[in-house]
Tab-separated table of C-alpha atoms in Angstrom:
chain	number	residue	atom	x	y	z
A	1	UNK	CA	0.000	0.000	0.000
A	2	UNK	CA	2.780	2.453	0.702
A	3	UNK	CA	3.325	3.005	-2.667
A	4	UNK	CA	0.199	3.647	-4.276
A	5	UNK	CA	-0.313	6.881	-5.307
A	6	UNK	CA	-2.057	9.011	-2.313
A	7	UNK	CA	-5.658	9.095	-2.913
A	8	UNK	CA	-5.449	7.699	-5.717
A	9	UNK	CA	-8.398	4.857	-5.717
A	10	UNK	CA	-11.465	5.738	-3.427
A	11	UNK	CA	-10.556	3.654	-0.709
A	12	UNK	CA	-7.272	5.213	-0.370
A	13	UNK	CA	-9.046	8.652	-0.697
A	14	UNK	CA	-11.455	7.817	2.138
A	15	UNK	CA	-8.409	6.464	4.174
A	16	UNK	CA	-6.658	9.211	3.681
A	17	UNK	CA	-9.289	11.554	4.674
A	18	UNK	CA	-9.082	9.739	8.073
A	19	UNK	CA	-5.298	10.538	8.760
A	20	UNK	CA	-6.402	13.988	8.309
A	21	UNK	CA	-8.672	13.773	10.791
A	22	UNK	CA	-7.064	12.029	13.056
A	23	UNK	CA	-3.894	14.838	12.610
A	24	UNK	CA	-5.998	18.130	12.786
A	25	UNK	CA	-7.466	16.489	16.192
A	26	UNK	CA	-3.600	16.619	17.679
A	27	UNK	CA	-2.632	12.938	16.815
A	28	UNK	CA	1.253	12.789	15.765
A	29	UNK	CA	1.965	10.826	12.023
A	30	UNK	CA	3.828	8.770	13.991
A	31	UNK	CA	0.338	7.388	15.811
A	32	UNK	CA	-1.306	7.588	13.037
A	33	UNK	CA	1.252	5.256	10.655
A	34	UNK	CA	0.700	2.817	13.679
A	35	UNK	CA	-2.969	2.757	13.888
A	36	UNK	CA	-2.745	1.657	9.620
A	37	UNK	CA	0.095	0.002	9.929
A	38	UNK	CA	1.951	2.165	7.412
A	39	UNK	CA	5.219	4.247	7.660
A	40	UNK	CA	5.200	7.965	8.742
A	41	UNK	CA	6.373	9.300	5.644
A	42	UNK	CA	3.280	7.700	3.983
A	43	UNK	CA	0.948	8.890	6.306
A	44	UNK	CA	2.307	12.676	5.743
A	45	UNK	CA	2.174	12.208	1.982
A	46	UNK	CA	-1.382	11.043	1.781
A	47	UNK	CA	-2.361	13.957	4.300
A	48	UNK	CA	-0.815	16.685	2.447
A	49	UNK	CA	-2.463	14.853	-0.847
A	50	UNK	CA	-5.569	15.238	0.466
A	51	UNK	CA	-5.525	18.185	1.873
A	52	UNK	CA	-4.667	19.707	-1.695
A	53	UNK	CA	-7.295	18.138	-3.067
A	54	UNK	CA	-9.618	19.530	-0.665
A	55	UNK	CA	-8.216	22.891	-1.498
A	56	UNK	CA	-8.488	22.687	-4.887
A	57	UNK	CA	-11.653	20.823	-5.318
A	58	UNK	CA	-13.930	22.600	-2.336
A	59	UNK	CA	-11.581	25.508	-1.081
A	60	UNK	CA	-10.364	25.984	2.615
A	61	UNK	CA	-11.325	29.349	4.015
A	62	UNK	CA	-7.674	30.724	5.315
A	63	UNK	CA	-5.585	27.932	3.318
A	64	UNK	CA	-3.901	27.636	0.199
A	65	UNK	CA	-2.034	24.937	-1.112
A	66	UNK	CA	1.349	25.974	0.000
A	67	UNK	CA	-0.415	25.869	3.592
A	68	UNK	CA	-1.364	22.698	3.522
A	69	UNK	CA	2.559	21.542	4.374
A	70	UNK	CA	2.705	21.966	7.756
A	71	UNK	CA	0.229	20.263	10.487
A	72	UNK	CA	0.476	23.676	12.428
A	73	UNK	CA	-1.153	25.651	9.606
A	74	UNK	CA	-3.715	22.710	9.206
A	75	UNK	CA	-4.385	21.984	12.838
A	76	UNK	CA	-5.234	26.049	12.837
A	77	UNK	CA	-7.955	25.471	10.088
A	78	UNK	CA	-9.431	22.665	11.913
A	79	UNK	CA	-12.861	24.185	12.231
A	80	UNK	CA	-12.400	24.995	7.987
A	81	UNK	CA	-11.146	21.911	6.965
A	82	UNK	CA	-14.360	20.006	9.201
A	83	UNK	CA	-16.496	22.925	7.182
A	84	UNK	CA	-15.038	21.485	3.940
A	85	UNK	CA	-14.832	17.866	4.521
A	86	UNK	CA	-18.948	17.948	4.607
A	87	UNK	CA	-18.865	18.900	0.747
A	88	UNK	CA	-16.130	16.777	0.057
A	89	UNK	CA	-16.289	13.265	-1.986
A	90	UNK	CA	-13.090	11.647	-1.355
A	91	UNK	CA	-14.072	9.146	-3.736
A	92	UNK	CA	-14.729	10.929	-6.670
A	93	UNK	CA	-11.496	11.079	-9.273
A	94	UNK	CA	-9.341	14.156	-8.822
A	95	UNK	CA	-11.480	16.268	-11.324
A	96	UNK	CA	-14.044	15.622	-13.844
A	97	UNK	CA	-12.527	13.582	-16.846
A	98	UNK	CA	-13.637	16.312	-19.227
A	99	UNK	CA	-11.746	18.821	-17.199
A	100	UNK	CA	-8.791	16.408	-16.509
A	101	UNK	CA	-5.066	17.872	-17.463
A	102	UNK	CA	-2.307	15.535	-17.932
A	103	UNK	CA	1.259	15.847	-16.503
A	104	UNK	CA	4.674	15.518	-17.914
A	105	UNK	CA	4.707	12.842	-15.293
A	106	UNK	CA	1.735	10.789	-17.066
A	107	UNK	CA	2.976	11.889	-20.748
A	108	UNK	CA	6.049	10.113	-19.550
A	109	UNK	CA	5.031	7.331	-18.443
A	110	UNK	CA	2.034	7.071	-21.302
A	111	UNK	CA	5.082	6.883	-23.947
A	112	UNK	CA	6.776	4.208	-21.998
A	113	UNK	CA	3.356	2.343	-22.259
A	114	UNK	CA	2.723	3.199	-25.607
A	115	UNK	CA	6.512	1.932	-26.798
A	116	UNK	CA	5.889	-1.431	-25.336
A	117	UNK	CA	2.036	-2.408	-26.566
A	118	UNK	CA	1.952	-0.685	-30.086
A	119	UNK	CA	2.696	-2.470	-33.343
A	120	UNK	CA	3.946	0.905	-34.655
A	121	UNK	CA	5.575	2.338	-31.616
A	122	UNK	CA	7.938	4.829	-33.716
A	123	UNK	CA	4.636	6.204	-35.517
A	124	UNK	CA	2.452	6.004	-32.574
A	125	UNK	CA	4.661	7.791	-30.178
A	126	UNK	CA	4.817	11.071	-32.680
A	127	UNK	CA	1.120	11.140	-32.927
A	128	UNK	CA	0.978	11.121	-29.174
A	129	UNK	CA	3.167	14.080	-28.896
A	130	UNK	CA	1.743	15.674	-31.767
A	131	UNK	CA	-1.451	16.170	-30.230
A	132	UNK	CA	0.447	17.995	-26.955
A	133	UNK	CA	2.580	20.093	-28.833
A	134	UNK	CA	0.761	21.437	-31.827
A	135	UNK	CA	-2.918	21.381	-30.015
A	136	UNK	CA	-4.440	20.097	-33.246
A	137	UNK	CA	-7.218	18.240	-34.033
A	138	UNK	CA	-6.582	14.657	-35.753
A	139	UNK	CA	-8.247	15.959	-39.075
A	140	UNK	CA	-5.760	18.175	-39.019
A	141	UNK	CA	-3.212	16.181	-38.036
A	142	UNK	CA	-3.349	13.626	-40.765
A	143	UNK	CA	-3.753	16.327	-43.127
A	144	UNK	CA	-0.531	17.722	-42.573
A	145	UNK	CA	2.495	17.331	-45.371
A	146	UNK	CA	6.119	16.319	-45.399
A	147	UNK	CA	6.547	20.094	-46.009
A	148	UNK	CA	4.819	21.369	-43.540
A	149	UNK	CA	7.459	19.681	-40.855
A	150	UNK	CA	10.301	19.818	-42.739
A	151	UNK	CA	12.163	22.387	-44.729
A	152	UNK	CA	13.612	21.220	-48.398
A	153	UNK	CA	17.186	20.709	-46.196
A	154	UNK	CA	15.998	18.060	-43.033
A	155	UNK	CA	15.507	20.883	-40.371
A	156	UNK	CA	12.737	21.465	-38.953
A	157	UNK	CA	10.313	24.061	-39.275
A	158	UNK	CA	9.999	25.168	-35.876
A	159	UNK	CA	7.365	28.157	-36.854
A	160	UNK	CA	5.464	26.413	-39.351
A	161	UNK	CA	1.673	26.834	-41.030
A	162	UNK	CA	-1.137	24.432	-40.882
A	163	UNK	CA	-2.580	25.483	-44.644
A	164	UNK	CA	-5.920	26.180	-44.973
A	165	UNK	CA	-6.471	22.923	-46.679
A	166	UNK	CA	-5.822	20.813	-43.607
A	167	UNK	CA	-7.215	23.344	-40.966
A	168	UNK	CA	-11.003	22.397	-39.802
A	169	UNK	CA	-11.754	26.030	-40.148
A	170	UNK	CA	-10.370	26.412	-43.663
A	171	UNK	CA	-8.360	29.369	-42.317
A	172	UNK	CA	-4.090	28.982	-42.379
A	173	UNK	CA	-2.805	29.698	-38.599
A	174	UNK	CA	0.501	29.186	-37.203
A	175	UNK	CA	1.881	25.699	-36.643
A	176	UNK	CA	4.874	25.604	-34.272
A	177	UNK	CA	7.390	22.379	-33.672
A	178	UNK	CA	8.661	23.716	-30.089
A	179	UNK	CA	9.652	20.206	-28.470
A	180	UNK	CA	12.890	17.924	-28.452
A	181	UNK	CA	10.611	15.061	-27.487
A	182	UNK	CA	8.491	15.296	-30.480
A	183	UNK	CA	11.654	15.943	-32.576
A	184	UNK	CA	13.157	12.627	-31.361
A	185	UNK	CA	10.037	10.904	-32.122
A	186	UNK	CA	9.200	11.784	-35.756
A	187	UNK	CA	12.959	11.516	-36.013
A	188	UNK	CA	12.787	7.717	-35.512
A	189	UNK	CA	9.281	7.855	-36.982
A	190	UNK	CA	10.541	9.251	-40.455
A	191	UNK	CA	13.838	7.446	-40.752
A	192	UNK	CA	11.709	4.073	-40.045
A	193	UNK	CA	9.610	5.145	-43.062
A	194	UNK	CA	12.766	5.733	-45.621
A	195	UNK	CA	14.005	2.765	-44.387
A	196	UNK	CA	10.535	0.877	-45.372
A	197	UNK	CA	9.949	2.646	-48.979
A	198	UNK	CA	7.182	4.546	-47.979
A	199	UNK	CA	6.517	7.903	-49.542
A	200	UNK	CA	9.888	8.208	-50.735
A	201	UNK	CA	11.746	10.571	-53.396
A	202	UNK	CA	14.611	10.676	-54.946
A	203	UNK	CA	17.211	12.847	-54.290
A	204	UNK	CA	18.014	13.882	-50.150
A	205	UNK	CA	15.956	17.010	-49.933
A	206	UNK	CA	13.235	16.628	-47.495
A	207	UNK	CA	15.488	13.538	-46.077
A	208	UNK	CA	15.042	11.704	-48.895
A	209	UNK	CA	10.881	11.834	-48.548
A	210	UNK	CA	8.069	13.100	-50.726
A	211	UNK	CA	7.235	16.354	-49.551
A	212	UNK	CA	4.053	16.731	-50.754
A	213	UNK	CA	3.204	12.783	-49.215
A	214	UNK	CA	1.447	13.021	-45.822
A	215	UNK	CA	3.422	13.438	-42.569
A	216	UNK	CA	1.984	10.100	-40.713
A	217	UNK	CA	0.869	6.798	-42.829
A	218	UNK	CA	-1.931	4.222	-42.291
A	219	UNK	CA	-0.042	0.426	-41.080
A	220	UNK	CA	-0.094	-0.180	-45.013
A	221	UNK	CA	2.258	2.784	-45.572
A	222	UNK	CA	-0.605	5.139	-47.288
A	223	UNK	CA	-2.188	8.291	-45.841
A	224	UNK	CA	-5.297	7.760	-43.477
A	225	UNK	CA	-8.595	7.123	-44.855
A	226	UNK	CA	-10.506	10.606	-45.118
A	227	UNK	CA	-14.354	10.268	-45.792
A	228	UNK	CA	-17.414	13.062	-46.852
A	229	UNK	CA	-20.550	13.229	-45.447
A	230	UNK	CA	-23.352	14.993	-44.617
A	231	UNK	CA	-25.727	16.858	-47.495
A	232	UNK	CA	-24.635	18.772	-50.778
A	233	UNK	CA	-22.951	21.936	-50.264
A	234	UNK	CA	-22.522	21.062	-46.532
A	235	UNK	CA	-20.415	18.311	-46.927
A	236	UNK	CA	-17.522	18.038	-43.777
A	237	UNK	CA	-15.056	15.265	-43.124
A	238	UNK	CA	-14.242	12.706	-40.810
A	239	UNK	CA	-11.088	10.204	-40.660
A	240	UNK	CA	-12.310	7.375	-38.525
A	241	UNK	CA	-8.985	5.369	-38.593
A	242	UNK	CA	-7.024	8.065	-37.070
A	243	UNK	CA	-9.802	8.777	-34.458
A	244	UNK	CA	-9.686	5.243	-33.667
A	245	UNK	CA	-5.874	5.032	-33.489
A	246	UNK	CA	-6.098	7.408	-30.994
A	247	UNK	CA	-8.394	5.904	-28.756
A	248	UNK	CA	-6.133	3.026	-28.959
A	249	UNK	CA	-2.908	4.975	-27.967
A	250	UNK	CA	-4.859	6.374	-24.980
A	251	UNK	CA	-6.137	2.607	-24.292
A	252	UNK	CA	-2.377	1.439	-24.394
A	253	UNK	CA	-1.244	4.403	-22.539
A	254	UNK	CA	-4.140	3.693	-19.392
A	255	UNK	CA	-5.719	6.830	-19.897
A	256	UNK	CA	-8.651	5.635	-21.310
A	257	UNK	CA	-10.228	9.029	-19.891
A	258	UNK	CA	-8.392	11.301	-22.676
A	259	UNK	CA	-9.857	12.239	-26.046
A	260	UNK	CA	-7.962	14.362	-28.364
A	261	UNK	CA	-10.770	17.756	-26.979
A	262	UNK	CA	-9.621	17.056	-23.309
A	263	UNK	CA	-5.560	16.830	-24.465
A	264	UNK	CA	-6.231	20.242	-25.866
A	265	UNK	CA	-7.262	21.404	-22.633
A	266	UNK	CA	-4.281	20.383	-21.625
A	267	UNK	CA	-2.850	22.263	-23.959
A	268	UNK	CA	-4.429	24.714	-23.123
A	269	UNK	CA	-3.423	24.932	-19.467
A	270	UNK	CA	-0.251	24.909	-20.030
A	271	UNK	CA	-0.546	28.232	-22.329
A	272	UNK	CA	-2.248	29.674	-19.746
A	273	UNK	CA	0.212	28.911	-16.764
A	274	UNK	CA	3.251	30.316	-19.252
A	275	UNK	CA	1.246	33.603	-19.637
A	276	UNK	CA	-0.779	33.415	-22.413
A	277	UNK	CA	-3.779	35.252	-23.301
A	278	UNK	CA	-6.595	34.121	-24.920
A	279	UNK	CA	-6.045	35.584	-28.093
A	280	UNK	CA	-2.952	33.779	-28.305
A	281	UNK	CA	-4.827	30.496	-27.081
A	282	UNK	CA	-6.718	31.034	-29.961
A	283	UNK	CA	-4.107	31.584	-32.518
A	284	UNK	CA	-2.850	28.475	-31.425
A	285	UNK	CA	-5.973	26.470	-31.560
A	286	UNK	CA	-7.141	28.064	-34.543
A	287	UNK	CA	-10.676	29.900	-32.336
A	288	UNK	CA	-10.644	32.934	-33.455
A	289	UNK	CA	-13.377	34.582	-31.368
A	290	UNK	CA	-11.376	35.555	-27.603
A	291	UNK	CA	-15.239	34.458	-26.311
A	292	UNK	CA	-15.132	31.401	-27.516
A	293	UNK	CA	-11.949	30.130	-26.209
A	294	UNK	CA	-13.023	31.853	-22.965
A	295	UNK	CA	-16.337	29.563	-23.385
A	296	UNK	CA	-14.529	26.122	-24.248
A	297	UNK	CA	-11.468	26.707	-22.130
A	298	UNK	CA	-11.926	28.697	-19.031
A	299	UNK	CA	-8.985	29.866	-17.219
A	300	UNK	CA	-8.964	28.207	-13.643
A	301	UNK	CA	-9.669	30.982	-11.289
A	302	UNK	CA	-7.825	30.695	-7.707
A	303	UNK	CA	-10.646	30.749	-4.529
A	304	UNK	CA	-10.800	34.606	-2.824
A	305	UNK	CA	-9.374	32.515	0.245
A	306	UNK	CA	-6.411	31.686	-1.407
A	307	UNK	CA	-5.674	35.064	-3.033
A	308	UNK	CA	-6.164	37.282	-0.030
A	309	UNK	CA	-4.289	34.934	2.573
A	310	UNK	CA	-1.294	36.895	3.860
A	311	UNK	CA	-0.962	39.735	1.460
A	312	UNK	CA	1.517	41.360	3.278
């Protein structure tokens, strides 16, 4: 048990919500790692979990998260944290899966996961990171070009375009390649598909590939299936194998939550946290309305508690 990941199944939620009780009420982690036969330094990690997560997900009146470090400060609140316990469900997951953002800890180990259970782990991997680090959709995304990665001499186009064609709005935006991770990953990716024949050119521009040939390939080495539908003059598109390609990466990489909208939140998040307003949020996304993106991705907004405690 010591190593599961506090609160991280409901039991261990409800358990830990009990070490937090028992600590606010005076008893030392010491009694407490007796009474469930665990080690101190477990039963302080679960009660600081859990006392995050009560911050974040109900709100402590007088408490932030940095507060919720040190018994003193929580022992203190005791009459707040009882007041916030009552609206609490320990059992519930850590946020509603729509809402859910992953961390570089899970895109780690999601890779790992993803590398050891796909057929096409060189291909599969670059998707995955594709989706975190351009925010696009998978239309998009299996609309993009050799070209649109690559320049004619093997580098990469770190401020690229998604073209109009491939955008779901039919509007160009910026595309940008910011991350090492993804450039490892479509390097492997890439070279494996040289190496196989597929969408190959002669010559070494574009390292050695068809620039105009798609930037990921279907198991059979062609691009993805994309279909029509809907009435005359209103016709959209759908790729269903790349859809379903994702829900298998998220299947092999246990977070069979994720779809490619709540990775964009993600995205998203992360945006937001480096500074970014939601005009750029847009720009990225390709929203062009600063409503809209305030609509579909509102900016967490900290509790009056925590931005009033100890201003000075």
């Amino acid at each position: 048990m010591e190593d599961d990941e506090p609160g991280s199944t409901g039991a261990a939620a409800i358990q830990a919500v009990a070490m937090l009780r028992a600590v606010i009420d005076g008893r030392t982690y010491e009694s407490v790692a007796a009474d469930f036969g665990i080690t101190r330094t477990a039963v302080e990690r679960r009660v600081k979990a859990v006392a995050i997560r009560l911050c974040r997900e109900v709100g402590i009146e007088g408490m932030n998260d940095g507060a919720t470090a040190f018994v003193r400060r929580l022992r203190e609140r005791r009459d707040a944290i009882l007041h916030a316990l009552e609206r609490f469900e320990p059992a519930a997951g850590h946020a509603p899966k729509g809402d859910r953002v992953v961390s570089a800890d899970e895109i780690a180990r999601a890779v790992l996961r993803i590398r050891g259970r796909s057929a096409q782990p060189a291909r599969d991997v670059a998707l995955f990171y594709t989706l975190f680090v351009t925010g696009a959709r998978p239309l998009e995304i299996v609309r993009l070009r050799v070209r649109d990665y690559l320049q004619a001499g093997g580098e990469v186009r770190r401020e690229s375009e998604l073209p109009a064609s491939a955008s779901i709005s039919g509007k160009s935006r910026p595309l940008y390649f910011a991350s090492r991770k993804l450039d490892d990953a479509l390097d492997a990716y890439l070279a494996e598909r040289v190496a196989r024949g597929h969408g190959i050119a002669d010559g070494n521009a574009y390292r050695s590939l068809d620039p105009d040939s798609p930037l990921f390939l279907s198991a059979t080495g062609e691009g993805f299936r994309i279909t029509q539908y809907g009435a005359e003059g209103r016709r959209r598109c759908l790729c269903r194998p790349i859809l379903e390609t994702y829900r298998k990466l998220f299947r092999y990489a246990e977070l069979e939550w994720a779809t490619p909208l709540s990775i964009r939140r993600t995205v998203v998040a992360r945006l937001y946290d480096r500074g970014a307003d939601e005009e750029q949020v847009g720009l990225v996304l390709g929203i062009s309305e600063r409503s809209a993106v305030r609509e579909q991705f509102p900016r967490a907004r900290p509790t009056m508690a925590s931005l009033v405690q100890e201003l000075v």
